Coordinates of C-alpha atoms in Angstrom, one line a residue:
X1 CA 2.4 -25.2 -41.0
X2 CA -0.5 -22.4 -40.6
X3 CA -0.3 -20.1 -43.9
X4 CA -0.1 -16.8 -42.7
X5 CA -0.6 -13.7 -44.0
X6 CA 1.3 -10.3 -43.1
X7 CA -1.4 -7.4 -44.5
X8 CA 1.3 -4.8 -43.6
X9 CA 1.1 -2.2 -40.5
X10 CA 0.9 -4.8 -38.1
X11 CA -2.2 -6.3 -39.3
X12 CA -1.8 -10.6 -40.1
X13 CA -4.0 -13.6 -41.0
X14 CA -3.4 -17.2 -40.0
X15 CA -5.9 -19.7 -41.5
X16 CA -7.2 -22.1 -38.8
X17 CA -9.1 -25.0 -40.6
X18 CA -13.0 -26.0 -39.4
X19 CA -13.2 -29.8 -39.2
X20 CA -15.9 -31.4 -41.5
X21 CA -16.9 -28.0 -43.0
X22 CA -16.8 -26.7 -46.6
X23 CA -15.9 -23.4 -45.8
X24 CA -12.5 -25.0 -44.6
X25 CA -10.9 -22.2 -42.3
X26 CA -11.5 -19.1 -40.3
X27 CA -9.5 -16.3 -41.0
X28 CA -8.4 -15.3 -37.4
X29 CA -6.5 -11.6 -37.3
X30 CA -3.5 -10.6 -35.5
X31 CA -3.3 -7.1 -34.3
X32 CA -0.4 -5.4 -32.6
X33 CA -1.2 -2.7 -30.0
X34 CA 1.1 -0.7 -27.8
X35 CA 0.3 -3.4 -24.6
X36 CA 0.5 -6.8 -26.6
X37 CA -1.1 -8.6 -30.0
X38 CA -5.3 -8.4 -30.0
X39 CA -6.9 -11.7 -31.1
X40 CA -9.8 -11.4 -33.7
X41 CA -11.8 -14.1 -33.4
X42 CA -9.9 -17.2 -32.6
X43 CA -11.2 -20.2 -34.5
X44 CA -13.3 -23.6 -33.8
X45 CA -12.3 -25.3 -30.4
X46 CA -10.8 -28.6 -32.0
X47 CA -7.1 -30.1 -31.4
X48 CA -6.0 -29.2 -34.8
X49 CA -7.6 -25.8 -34.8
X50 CA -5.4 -25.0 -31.8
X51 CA -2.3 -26.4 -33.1
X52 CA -2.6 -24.6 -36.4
X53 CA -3.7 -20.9 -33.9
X54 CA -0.6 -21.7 -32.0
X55 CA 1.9 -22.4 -34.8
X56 CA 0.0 -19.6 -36.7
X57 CA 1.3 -16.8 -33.7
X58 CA 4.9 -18.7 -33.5
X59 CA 5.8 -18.1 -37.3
X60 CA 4.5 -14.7 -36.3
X61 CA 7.3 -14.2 -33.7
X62 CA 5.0 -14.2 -30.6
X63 CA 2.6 -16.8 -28.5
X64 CA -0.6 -18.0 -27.3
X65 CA 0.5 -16.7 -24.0
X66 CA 1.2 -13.2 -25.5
X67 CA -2.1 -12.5 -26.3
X68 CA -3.6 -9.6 -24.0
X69 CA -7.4 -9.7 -25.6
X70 CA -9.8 -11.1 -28.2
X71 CA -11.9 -9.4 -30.2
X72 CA -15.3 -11.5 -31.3
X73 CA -16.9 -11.0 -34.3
X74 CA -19.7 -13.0 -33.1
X75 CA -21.2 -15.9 -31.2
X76 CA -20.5 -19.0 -33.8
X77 CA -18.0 -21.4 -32.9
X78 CA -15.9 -21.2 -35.9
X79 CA -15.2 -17.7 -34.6
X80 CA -15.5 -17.7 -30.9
X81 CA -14.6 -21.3 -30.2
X82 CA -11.0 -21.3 -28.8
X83 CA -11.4 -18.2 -26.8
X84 CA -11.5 -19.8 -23.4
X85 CA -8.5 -22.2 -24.2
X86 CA -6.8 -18.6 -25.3
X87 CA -8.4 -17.0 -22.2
X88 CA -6.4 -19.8 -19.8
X89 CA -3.2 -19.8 -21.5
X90 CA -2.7 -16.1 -21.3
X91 CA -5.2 -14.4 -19.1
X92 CA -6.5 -12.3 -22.1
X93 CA -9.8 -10.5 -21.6
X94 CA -12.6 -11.8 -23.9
X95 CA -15.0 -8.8 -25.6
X96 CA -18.3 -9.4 -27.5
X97 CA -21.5 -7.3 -28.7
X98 CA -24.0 -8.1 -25.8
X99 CA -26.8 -9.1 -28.0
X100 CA -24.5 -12.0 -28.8
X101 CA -23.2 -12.0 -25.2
X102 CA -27.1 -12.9 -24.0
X103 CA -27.3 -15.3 -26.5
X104 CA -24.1 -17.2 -24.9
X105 CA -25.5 -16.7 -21.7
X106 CA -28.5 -18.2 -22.2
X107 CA -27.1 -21.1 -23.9
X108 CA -25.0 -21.5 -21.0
X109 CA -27.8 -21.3 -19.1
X110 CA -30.6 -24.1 -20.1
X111 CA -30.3 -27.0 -19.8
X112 CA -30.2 -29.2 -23.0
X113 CA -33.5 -30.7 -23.1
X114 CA -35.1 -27.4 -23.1
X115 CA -33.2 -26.3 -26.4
X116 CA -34.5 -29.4 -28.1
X117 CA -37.7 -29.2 -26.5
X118 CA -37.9 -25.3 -28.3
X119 CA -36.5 -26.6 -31.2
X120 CA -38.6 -29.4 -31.9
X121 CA -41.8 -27.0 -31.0
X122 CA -40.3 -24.2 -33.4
X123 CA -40.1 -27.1 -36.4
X124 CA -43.4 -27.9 -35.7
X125 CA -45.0 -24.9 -36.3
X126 CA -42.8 -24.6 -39.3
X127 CA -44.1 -27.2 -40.6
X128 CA -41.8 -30.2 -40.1
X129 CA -42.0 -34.1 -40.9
X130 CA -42.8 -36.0 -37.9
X131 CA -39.5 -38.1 -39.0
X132 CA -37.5 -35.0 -38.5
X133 CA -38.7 -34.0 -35.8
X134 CA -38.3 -37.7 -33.7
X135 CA -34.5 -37.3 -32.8
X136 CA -35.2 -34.0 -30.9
X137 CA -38.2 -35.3 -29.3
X138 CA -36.0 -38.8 -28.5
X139 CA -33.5 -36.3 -26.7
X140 CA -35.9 -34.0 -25.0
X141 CA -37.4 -37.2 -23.4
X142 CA -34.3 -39.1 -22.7
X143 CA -33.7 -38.5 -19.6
X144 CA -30.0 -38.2 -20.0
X145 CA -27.8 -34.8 -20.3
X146 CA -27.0 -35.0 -23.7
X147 CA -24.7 -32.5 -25.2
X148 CA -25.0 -30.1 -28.1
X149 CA -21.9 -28.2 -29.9
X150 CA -21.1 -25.1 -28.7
X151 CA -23.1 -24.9 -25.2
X152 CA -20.8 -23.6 -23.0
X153 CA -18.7 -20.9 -25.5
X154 CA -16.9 -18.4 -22.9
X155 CA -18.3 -15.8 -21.4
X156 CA -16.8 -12.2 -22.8
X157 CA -15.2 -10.0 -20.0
X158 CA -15.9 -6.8 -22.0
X159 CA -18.6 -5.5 -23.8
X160 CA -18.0 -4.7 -27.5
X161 CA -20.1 -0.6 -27.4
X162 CA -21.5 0.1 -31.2
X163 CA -19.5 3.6 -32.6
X164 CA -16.8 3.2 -29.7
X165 CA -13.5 3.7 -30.5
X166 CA -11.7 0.2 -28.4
X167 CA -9.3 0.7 -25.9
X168 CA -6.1 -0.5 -28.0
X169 CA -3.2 1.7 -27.4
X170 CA -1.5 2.9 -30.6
X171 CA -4.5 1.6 -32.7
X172 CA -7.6 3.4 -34.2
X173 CA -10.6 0.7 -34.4
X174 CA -14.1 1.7 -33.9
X175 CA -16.6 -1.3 -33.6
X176 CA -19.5 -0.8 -36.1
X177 CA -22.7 -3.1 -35.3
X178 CA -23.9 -5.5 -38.1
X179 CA -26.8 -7.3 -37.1
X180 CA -28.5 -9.9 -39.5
X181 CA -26.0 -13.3 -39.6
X182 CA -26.3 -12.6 -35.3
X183 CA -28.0 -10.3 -33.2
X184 CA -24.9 -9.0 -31.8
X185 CA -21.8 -9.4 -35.2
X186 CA -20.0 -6.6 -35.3
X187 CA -17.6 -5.6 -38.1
X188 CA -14.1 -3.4 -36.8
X189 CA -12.9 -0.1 -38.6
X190 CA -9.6 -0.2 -38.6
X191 CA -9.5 3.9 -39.0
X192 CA -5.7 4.1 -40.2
X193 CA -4.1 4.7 -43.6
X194 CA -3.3 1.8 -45.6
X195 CA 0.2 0.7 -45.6
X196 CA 0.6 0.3 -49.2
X197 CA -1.8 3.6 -50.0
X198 CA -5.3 1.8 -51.3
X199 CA -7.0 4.8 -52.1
X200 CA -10.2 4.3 -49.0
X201 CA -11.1 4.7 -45.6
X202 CA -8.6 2.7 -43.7
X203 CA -9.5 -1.3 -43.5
X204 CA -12.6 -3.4 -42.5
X205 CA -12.3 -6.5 -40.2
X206 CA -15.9 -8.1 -41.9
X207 CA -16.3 -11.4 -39.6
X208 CA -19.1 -13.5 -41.6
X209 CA -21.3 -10.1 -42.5
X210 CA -19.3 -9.3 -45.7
X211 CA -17.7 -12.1 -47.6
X212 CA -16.1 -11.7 -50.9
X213 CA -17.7 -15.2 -53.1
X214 CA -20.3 -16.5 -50.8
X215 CA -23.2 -14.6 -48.5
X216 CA -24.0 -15.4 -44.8
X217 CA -26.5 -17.4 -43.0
X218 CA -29.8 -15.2 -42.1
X219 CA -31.7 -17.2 -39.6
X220 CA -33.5 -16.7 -36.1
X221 CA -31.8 -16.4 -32.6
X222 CA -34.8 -16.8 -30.7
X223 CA -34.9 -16.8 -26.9
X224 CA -37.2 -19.5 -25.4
X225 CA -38.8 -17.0 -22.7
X226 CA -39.1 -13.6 -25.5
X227 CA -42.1 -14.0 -27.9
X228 CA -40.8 -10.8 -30.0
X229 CA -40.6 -11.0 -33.7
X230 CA -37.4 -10.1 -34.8
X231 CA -36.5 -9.3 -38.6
X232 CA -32.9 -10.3 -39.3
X233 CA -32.7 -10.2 -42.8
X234 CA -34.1 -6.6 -42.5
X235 CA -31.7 -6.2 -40.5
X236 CA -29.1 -7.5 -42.3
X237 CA -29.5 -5.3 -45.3
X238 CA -29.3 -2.2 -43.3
X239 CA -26.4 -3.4 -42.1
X240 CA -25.2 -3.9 -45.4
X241 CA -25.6 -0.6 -46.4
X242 CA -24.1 1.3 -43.3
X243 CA -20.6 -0.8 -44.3
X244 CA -21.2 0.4 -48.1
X245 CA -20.9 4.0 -47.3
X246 CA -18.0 3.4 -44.8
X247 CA -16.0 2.7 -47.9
X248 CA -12.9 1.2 -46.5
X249 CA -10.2 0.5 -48.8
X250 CA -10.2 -3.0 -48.3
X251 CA -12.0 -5.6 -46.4
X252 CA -10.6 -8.5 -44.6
X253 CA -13.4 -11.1 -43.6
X254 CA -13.3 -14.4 -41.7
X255 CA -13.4 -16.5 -44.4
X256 CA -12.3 -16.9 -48.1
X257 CA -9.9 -13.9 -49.1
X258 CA -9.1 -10.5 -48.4
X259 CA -10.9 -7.6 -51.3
X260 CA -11.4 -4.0 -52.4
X261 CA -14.4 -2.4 -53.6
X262 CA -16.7 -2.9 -50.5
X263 CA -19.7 -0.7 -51.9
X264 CA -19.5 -2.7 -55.1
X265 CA -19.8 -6.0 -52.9
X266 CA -22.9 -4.7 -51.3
X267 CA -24.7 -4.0 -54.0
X268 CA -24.3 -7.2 -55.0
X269 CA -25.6 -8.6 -52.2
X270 CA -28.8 -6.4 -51.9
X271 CA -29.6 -7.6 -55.6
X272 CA -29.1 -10.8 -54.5
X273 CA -31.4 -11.4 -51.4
X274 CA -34.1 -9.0 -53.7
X275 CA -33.8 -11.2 -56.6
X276 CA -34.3 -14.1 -54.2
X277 CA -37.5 -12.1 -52.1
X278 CA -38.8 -11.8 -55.3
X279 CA -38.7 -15.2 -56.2
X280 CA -39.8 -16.8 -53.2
X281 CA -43.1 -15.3 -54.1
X282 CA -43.9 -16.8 -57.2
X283 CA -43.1 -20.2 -54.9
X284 CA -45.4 -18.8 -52.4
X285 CA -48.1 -18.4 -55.5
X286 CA -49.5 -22.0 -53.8
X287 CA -49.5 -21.2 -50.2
X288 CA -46.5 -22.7 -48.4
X289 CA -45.3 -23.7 -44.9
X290 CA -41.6 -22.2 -44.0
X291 CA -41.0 -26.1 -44.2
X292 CA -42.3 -26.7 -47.7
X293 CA -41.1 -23.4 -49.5
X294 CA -36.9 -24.3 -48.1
X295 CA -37.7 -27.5 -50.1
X296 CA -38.1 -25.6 -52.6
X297 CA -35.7 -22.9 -52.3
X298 CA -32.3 -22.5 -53.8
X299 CA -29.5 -24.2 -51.9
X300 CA -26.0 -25.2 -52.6
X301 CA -26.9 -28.8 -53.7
X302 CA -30.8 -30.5 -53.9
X303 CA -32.6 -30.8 -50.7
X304 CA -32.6 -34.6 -51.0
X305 CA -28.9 -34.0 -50.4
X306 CA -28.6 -31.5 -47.6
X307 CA -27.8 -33.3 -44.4
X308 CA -30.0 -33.2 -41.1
X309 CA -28.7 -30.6 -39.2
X310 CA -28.5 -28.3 -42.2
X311 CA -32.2 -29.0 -42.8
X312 CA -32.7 -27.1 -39.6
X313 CA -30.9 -24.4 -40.6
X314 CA -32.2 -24.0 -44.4
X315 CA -36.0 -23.5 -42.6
X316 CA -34.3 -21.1 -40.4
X317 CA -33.3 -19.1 -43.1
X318 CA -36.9 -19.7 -44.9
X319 CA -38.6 -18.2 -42.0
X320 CA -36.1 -15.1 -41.8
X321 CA -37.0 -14.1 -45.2
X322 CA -40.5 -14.5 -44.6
X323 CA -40.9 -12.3 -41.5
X324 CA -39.0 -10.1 -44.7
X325 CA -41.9 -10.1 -46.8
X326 CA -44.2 -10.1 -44.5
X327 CA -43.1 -6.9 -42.9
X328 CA -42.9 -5.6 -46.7
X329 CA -46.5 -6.2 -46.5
X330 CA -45.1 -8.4 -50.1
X331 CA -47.0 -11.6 -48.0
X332 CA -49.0 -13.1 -45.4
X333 CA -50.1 -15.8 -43.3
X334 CA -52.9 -17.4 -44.5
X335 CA -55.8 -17.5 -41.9
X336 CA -56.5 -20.5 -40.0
X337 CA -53.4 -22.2 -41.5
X338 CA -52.4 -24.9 -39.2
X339 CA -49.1 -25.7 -39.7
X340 CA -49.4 -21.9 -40.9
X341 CA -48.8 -21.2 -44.9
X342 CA -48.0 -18.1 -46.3
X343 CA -49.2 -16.6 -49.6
X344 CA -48.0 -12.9 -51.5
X345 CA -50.5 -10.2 -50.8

């Protein structure tokens, strides 16, 4: 059976497990409203994710069919997976921050060989093996319409408006907008009392942007057709601080467990990412590609270790905290660097 939670004044968690993935479930929340129960975030689109969402809402008392909307987080597919299956079995509408909305739509929208054609050009420049780069480059010259995970998530009916109070009868939640894991995640302020009197200001739904033992992905969201140079871990840590001075009593994120003390959590994770700023420039003292210096990084296990896909990712994250530093004016890219290296200043 799902294990689910009951947080008190009609606020419950049921886990929905993520196949194949060490985080292990998505903590989707129930909320009652005056004109049905509100979906938050609904878990990876997967046989036995749906099963455990739809014994999760029958040990609640209600059903998938129940459900009158769905409130995303964000674009990932551990959160926003099962929304259409949701959307078909009950008509629910489907809301979302429209950064996150475009990037849906434009994964929807082009066709596969163009992602791993952008892909394989962005590892380049990073500064990528050739033998990493060869399955993209297999795929983008195939021929064939491969597939990739997640491209076609739903579209979102609604549009999830930053400071807005949402249109839940009987319920108080303002949507606060906390860029840096996405372009478009967005925490919810739950502006009510706490049902068993936490001394705070009411409860925060934290989707991935404030987790209590682990911190979130910072990569790039690029768009194939926009050459702008985005800063996500910049933005990120202002994010950070806005939910820091919101000072709810307790937090209930999308993964791990519920906790109090969100300032103290914050600060945490600003000494964190400077502690790790600060050390990717002594790294940087030789001047590095994004590819070489997440080599060398810090990661959960040694990088002869970290699987394909994941490699991807980790120079995602490299680059993220170099646009950082760079825009710090803490580093630099070193002229006429071809794949392009970095240095500190």
């Amino acid at each position: 059976m799902t294990q689910v939670t009951d947080h008190g004044g009609g606020v419950r968690s049921l886990r929905v497990p993520i196949p194949d993935n060490p985080l292990g479930f998505t903590l989707v929340h129930l909320l009652d409203t005056d004109r049905g129960p509100v979906l938050i975030d609904t878990g990876w689109d997967d046989p036995e994710s749906w099963d455990a969402l739809t014994e999760g809402l029958a040990a609640c008392g209600t059903s998938v069919g129940e459900v009158t909307g769905v409130l995303i987080t964000h674009h990932h597919p551990d959160h926003h997976g099962l929304s259409a299956k949701v959307r078909e079995a009950s008509g629910a509408w489907i809301a979302m921050h429209e950064a996150d909305a475009s990037v849906v739509r434009r994964t929807r929208e082009n066709p596969p060989e163009r992602w791993y054609a952008f892909m394989a050009a962005k590892l380049a420049a990073a500064g990528a093996p050739e033998e990493h780069m060869a399955p993209l480059i297999a795929a983008r010259d195939s021929g064939r319409a491969r597939s990739l995970p997640g491209l076609a998530p739903a579209l979102p009916d609604r549009t999830i408006t930053p400071g807005d109070l949402l249109d839940l009868p009987g319920r108080r939640l303002r949507a606060i907008w906390t860029p840096g894991h996405t372009p478009g995640h967005v925490c919810l302020h739950l502006e009510e009392d706490h049902p068993a009197g936490l001394a705070g200001n009411g409860r925060l739904f934290s989707g991935d942007h404030l987790l209590p033992g682990i911190t979130p992905h910072i990569g790039l969201y690029e768009d194939p057709d926009d050459a702008t140079v985005t800063d996500p871990l910049g933005d990120y840590l202002d994010s950070l601080e806005r939910v820091g001075r919101l000072a709810p009593a307790e937090v209930l994120p999308a993964h791990q467990h519920t906790f109090t003390d969100a300032p103290a959590r914050v600060r945490e994770l600003l000494d964190h990412h400077e502690e790790r700023l600060t050390g990717l420039l002594t790294l940087l003292a030789t001047p590095l590609t994004p590819w070489q210096l997440a080599e060398r990084m810090e990661w959960n296990r040694p990088w002869e270790q970290i699987p394909y896909g994941s490699r991807t990712i980790a120079v995602s994250e490299a680059e993220a905290h170099l646009r950082r530093l760079v825009k710090l004016g803490r580093a630099e890219a070193v002229p006429g660097s071809d794949p392009v290296t970095y240095a500190p200043v």
